[in-house]
């Protein structure tokens, strides 16, 4: 008989897992808890909402198989592996038979003094749909010139916004690109009308302004923090699972507890990259395992990154 499966986290990885469980013949109960107050959506397309190219509804993922129970707006705060219980933020307690953690990633934010002040600029982290709501009028400062920040600055520049990209490295995407490729990207940003401040950090926020670490002020109606993300291991730690940079899993996506699996951006596995394709591969492999098949997961050997520039 198919085991009852409980999934914590309702992003693209969890969504694909539930679809593939049905595909591979799992017919036991499936329950999904998602902290966000909406069904799973395609997080990789958030930039298209931010720059106004797509309405937020276009990011919706397909329907789940009938019978899957989804609890949105419900954050699980603790796992008790000994008694196989979950606790939620409203005090609810939920037993589980087989647990899957799909808690994704959380943004890494820079220390910014004055950022608690509610006056302008509008400070956003474009990691969720509310954070990626279309940008209003006025100058935009994008902090962080990695892949996501560079794409964001470029897209908003092309959409006609007055954009400055602030990046601590010597050139945008300096961890991914050599000097020559970095110069090409800087040129493309310039063509899109983006001003680039390299070798600089934002250190404080004032009314309508960002303070750089050399003391200069940049006008800002909107501040977008694109300063990276890391695996969300908060819940895994409550269960005392083995955690390194992410939740440690084996080639069947088992954690250090035999009744708990994990997949997607929250895990650490050899060759794993925080991409949609990787999350979907893992979802299919885990669905095979949990449906009684052989779901050994082999990560892709290569990942091709194509910046949207
Ligand atoms: C701006 C941006 C652009 C991107 N662009 C690309 C791209 O172009 N190509 C690409 O391949 N990838 C891209 N990615 C990465 C891609 O979106 C991720 O790899 C993918 O979303 C991973 O899915 P996931 O389900 O593992 O995690 P997530 O999408 O992070 O979803 C995890 C979900 O779990 C929920 N959760 C966490 N903890 C709990 C809890 N305790 N209780 C209940 N729910 C919880 C979270 O609220 C979240 O909804 C991008 C990501 C971002 C942020």
XYZ file of C-alpha atoms and ligand atoms in Angstrom:
362
model
C 0.000 0.000 0.000
C 1.223 3.535 -0.768
C 2.480 5.377 2.328
C 0.914 8.659 3.486
C 3.246 11.454 2.392
C 3.476 14.865 4.022
C 5.375 17.624 2.217
C 6.554 20.815 3.945
C 7.095 23.716 1.549
C 4.971 24.423 -1.507
C 7.281 25.723 -4.209
C 8.060 24.277 -7.653
C 9.857 21.222 -6.186
C 6.905 20.191 -3.987
C 4.431 20.902 -6.772
C 6.302 18.682 -9.239
C 6.766 15.958 -6.614
C 3.008 15.693 -5.995
C 2.295 15.550 -9.737
C 4.936 12.866 -10.293
C 3.778 10.781 -7.302
C 0.414 10.422 -9.016
C 2.104 9.709 -12.359
C 4.187 6.900 -10.820
C 1.128 5.253 -9.257
C 1.228 6.472 -5.649
C -2.378 6.433 -4.387
C -1.905 7.050 -0.648
C -2.816 10.355 1.030
C -0.649 13.381 0.186
C -0.686 16.537 2.322
C 1.272 19.705 1.518
C 1.947 22.609 3.912
C 3.016 25.902 2.328
C 3.931 29.028 4.299
C 3.017 31.427 1.484
C -0.686 32.326 1.313
C -1.003 31.140 -2.304
C -0.485 28.007 -4.399
C 2.981 27.227 -5.774
C 4.176 29.418 -8.637
C 7.153 29.544 -10.971
C 9.677 31.470 -8.879
C 12.158 31.528 -11.779
C 9.844 33.928 -13.655
C 9.513 36.538 -10.901
C 11.618 39.010 -12.858
C 8.961 39.081 -15.590
C 6.396 40.249 -13.015
C 8.792 42.831 -11.587
C 9.459 44.422 -14.982
C 5.782 44.267 -15.982
C 6.232 41.717 -18.803
C 3.894 39.137 -17.218
C 0.929 39.399 -14.825
C 1.449 37.472 -11.582
C -1.247 34.957 -12.585
C 0.930 33.799 -15.490
C 3.346 32.211 -13.007
C 0.732 29.732 -11.724
C 1.769 26.087 -11.998
C -0.655 23.439 -13.260
C -3.325 21.787 -11.106
C -2.428 19.039 -8.639
C -3.985 15.575 -8.868
C -7.390 15.288 -7.204
C -7.156 14.214 -3.592
C -3.910 16.004 -2.706
C -4.622 18.163 0.345
C -2.892 21.549 0.266
C -2.711 23.867 3.289
C -1.439 27.277 2.149
C -0.565 30.016 4.661
C 0.528 27.342 7.139
C 4.141 27.485 8.355
C 5.522 24.376 10.011
C 7.754 25.461 12.878
C 9.102 22.184 14.259
C 9.573 18.521 13.392
C 9.630 15.882 16.131
C 11.170 12.847 14.373
C 10.891 10.647 17.481
C 7.087 10.906 17.554
C 6.764 11.745 13.833
C 4.863 14.962 14.492
C 4.866 18.423 12.917
C 3.925 21.614 14.738
C 2.588 24.662 12.898
C 2.751 28.356 13.779
C -0.876 28.325 15.053
C -0.114 25.560 17.539
C -1.555 22.769 15.368
C 0.015 19.308 15.555
C 0.126 17.006 12.516
C 1.290 13.368 12.528
C 3.234 12.086 9.511
C 4.248 8.723 8.114
C 6.799 9.797 5.480
C 7.947 13.422 5.511
C 9.453 15.380 2.602
C 11.139 18.726 3.247
C 10.905 21.105 0.271
C 11.573 24.352 2.116
C 13.595 25.948 -0.692
C 15.902 28.895 -0.148
C 15.809 32.106 1.859
C 17.350 35.429 0.871
C 20.622 36.565 2.407
C 20.222 40.243 3.302
C 22.943 42.854 3.870
C 23.050 44.913 7.076
C 21.522 48.303 6.185
C 21.105 50.888 8.907
C 17.847 52.842 8.813
C 16.139 50.063 6.833
C 13.381 49.653 9.445
C 12.056 53.126 8.633
C 8.788 52.860 6.696
C 9.318 55.993 4.578
C 10.626 55.765 1.027
C 12.467 54.007 -0.500
C 10.258 50.994 -0.920
C 12.664 48.212 0.125
C 12.003 44.881 -1.556
C 13.491 41.428 -1.900
C 12.292 40.002 -5.243
C 12.246 36.429 -3.958
C 8.451 36.056 -3.636
C 5.459 37.387 -5.591
C 4.818 40.337 -3.213
C 8.538 41.226 -3.369
C 8.392 41.170 -7.169
C 5.306 43.389 -7.582
C 5.852 45.847 -10.466
C 8.179 48.706 -9.558
C 6.633 52.183 -9.247
C 7.913 55.512 -10.527
C 11.173 57.049 -9.386
C 14.779 55.898 -9.366
C 15.515 52.244 -8.652
C 18.670 51.026 -6.906
C 19.493 47.329 -7.293
C 21.932 46.097 -4.654
C 23.895 42.986 -5.635
C 25.313 42.385 -9.103
C 25.302 38.593 -9.194
C 23.256 36.812 -11.854
C 19.822 37.773 -10.428
C 20.731 41.387 -9.624
C 22.327 41.944 -13.030
C 19.308 40.483 -14.833
C 16.991 42.596 -12.676
C 18.852 45.855 -13.321
C 19.010 45.126 -17.050
C 15.297 44.257 -17.342
C 14.204 47.367 -15.431
C 16.581 49.564 -17.437
C 15.120 48.171 -20.664
C 11.628 48.832 -19.298
C 12.520 52.531 -19.026
C 13.292 52.840 -15.298
C 16.140 54.991 -13.996
C 18.333 52.206 -12.543
C 21.638 52.055 -10.667
C 23.278 48.699 -9.942
C 25.483 48.659 -6.823
C 27.919 45.745 -6.652
C 30.912 45.085 -4.367
C 32.891 43.166 -7.021
C 35.102 44.666 -9.718
C 32.483 43.897 -12.386
C 28.921 42.524 -12.480
C 28.680 38.733 -12.014
C 32.377 38.640 -11.095
C 32.116 35.115 -9.651
C 30.756 33.726 -12.941
C 32.514 35.803 -15.594
C 36.094 36.636 -16.545
C 37.203 40.216 -17.312
C 36.235 40.086 -20.969
C 32.747 38.673 -20.422
C 32.278 41.059 -17.480
C 33.080 44.019 -19.764
C 30.512 42.784 -22.281
C 27.868 42.615 -19.549
C 28.803 46.098 -18.311
C 28.393 47.321 -21.902
C 24.945 45.722 -22.196
C 23.873 47.292 -18.905
C 25.055 50.671 -20.212
C 23.035 50.203 -23.414
C 19.976 49.504 -21.245
C 20.606 52.821 -19.454
C 21.782 51.219 -16.175
C 24.420 53.109 -14.160
C 26.853 50.639 -12.564
C 28.637 51.317 -9.254
C 31.221 48.538 -8.859
C 33.469 48.093 -5.821
C 30.760 49.668 -3.645
C 28.307 48.526 -0.981
C 25.063 50.094 0.198
C 25.366 50.670 3.955
C 22.324 52.716 4.962
C 18.935 53.967 3.859
C 17.665 57.525 4.319
C 14.424 59.105 3.147
C 14.489 58.723 -0.625
C 18.185 57.827 -0.662
C 20.703 55.016 -0.347
C 24.045 55.680 1.353
C 27.085 54.030 -0.239
C 30.170 52.963 1.726
C 32.144 55.914 0.303
C 29.541 58.302 1.764
C 27.841 59.201 -1.513
C 24.045 59.276 -1.720
C 21.947 57.725 -4.499
C 18.343 58.829 -5.006
C 16.020 55.820 -4.639
C 12.258 55.406 -4.827
C 12.711 51.627 -4.781
C 15.560 49.564 -3.352
C 15.788 45.988 -4.614
C 17.961 43.651 -2.563
C 19.382 40.930 -4.823
C 22.121 39.824 -2.451
C 21.816 36.066 -2.796
C 19.977 33.165 -1.227
C 20.890 30.115 0.826
C 19.168 26.788 1.529
C 16.386 27.164 4.106
C 17.448 24.639 6.739
C 15.610 26.165 9.718
C 13.090 23.324 9.986
C 15.653 20.582 9.334
C 17.672 21.864 12.280
C 14.646 21.527 14.592
C 14.629 17.826 13.620
C 18.402 17.589 14.249
C 18.964 16.315 10.715
C 22.472 16.399 9.266
C 22.859 19.868 7.753
C 25.867 21.405 6.035
C 25.293 24.313 3.673
C 21.950 22.608 2.936
C 20.129 19.511 4.202
C 22.419 16.543 3.568
C 20.793 13.818 1.423
C 21.991 10.604 -0.222
C 21.412 9.549 -3.827
C 17.812 8.597 -2.959
C 17.230 12.019 -1.393
C 17.053 10.488 2.097
C 18.135 12.688 4.975
C 19.890 11.367 8.075
C 16.427 10.286 9.374
C 15.010 7.240 7.501
C 11.453 8.675 7.474
C 12.440 12.107 6.135
C 13.438 12.983 2.567
C 14.341 16.386 1.152
C 14.600 17.950 -2.308
C 14.928 21.226 -4.165
C 16.842 24.324 -3.124
C 16.958 23.306 0.565
C 19.293 20.348 -0.022
C 22.993 19.894 -0.362
C 23.888 17.101 -2.778
C 26.911 16.532 -5.009
C 26.557 18.498 -8.246
C 23.269 20.098 -7.168
C 22.562 23.641 -8.385
C 19.718 25.885 -7.279
C 17.801 25.654 -10.541
C 14.316 24.674 -11.538
C 15.591 21.849 -13.753
C 17.490 20.340 -10.840
C 14.452 20.605 -8.520
C 12.250 18.930 -11.139
C 14.756 16.087 -11.730
C 14.873 15.449 -8.007
C 11.064 15.540 -7.770
C 10.738 12.841 -10.415
C 13.408 10.659 -8.796
C 11.897 10.981 -5.322
C 8.392 10.286 -6.635
C 9.703 7.020 -8.119
C 11.300 6.033 -4.812
C 8.209 6.873 -2.750
C 6.017 4.947 -5.212
C 8.080 1.797 -4.678
C 10.470 2.107 -7.641
C 14.191 2.813 -7.927
C 14.562 6.571 -7.717
C 18.306 6.861 -7.513
C 19.068 10.474 -8.376
C 22.048 11.390 -10.516
C 22.675 15.120 -10.662
C 23.352 16.746 -14.029
C 27.075 16.963 -14.777
C 26.850 20.448 -16.232
C 24.612 23.439 -15.747
C 24.376 26.047 -18.485
C 23.585 29.545 -17.224
C 22.081 31.886 -19.812
C 21.706 35.360 -18.319
C 18.573 37.138 -19.553
C 20.441 40.076 -21.074
C 14.400 35.884 -8.582
C 14.707 34.447 -8.915
C 14.981 34.108 -10.232
C 15.275 32.787 -10.565
N 15.538 32.488 -11.865
C 15.789 31.201 -12.207
C 16.013 30.840 -13.569
O 16.019 31.687 -14.463
N 16.223 29.531 -13.857
C 16.214 28.553 -12.893
O 16.389 27.369 -13.199
N 16.013 28.872 -11.590
C 15.809 30.156 -11.228
N 15.597 30.474 -9.913
C 15.687 29.389 -8.913
C 14.387 28.583 -8.852
O 13.301 29.471 -8.687
C 14.500 27.608 -7.682
O 15.518 26.661 -8.003
C 13.176 26.891 -7.394
O 12.176 27.819 -7.031
C 13.382 25.877 -6.265
O 12.143 25.364 -5.873
P 11.895 24.843 -4.381
O 10.480 24.364 -4.374
O 12.996 23.938 -3.979
O 12.049 26.119 -3.433
P 11.271 27.492 -3.339
O 10.846 27.955 -4.687
O 12.151 28.380 -2.528
O 9.942 27.153 -2.499
C 10.001 26.744 -1.156
C 8.668 27.049 -0.506
O 8.663 26.464 0.801
C 8.049 27.359 1.709
N 8.497 27.054 3.075
C 9.747 27.217 3.596
N 9.764 26.831 4.897
C 8.509 26.428 5.197
C 7.904 25.934 6.392
N 8.620 25.782 7.512
N 6.580 25.622 6.375
C 5.853 25.757 5.219
N 6.383 26.228 4.054
C 7.694 26.555 4.046
C 8.519 28.727 1.217
O 7.675 29.753 1.714
C 8.408 28.544 -0.310
O 7.115 28.873 -0.749
C 15.294 31.782 -9.551
C 15.003 32.128 -8.225
C 14.712 33.446 -7.903
C 14.389 33.806 -6.470
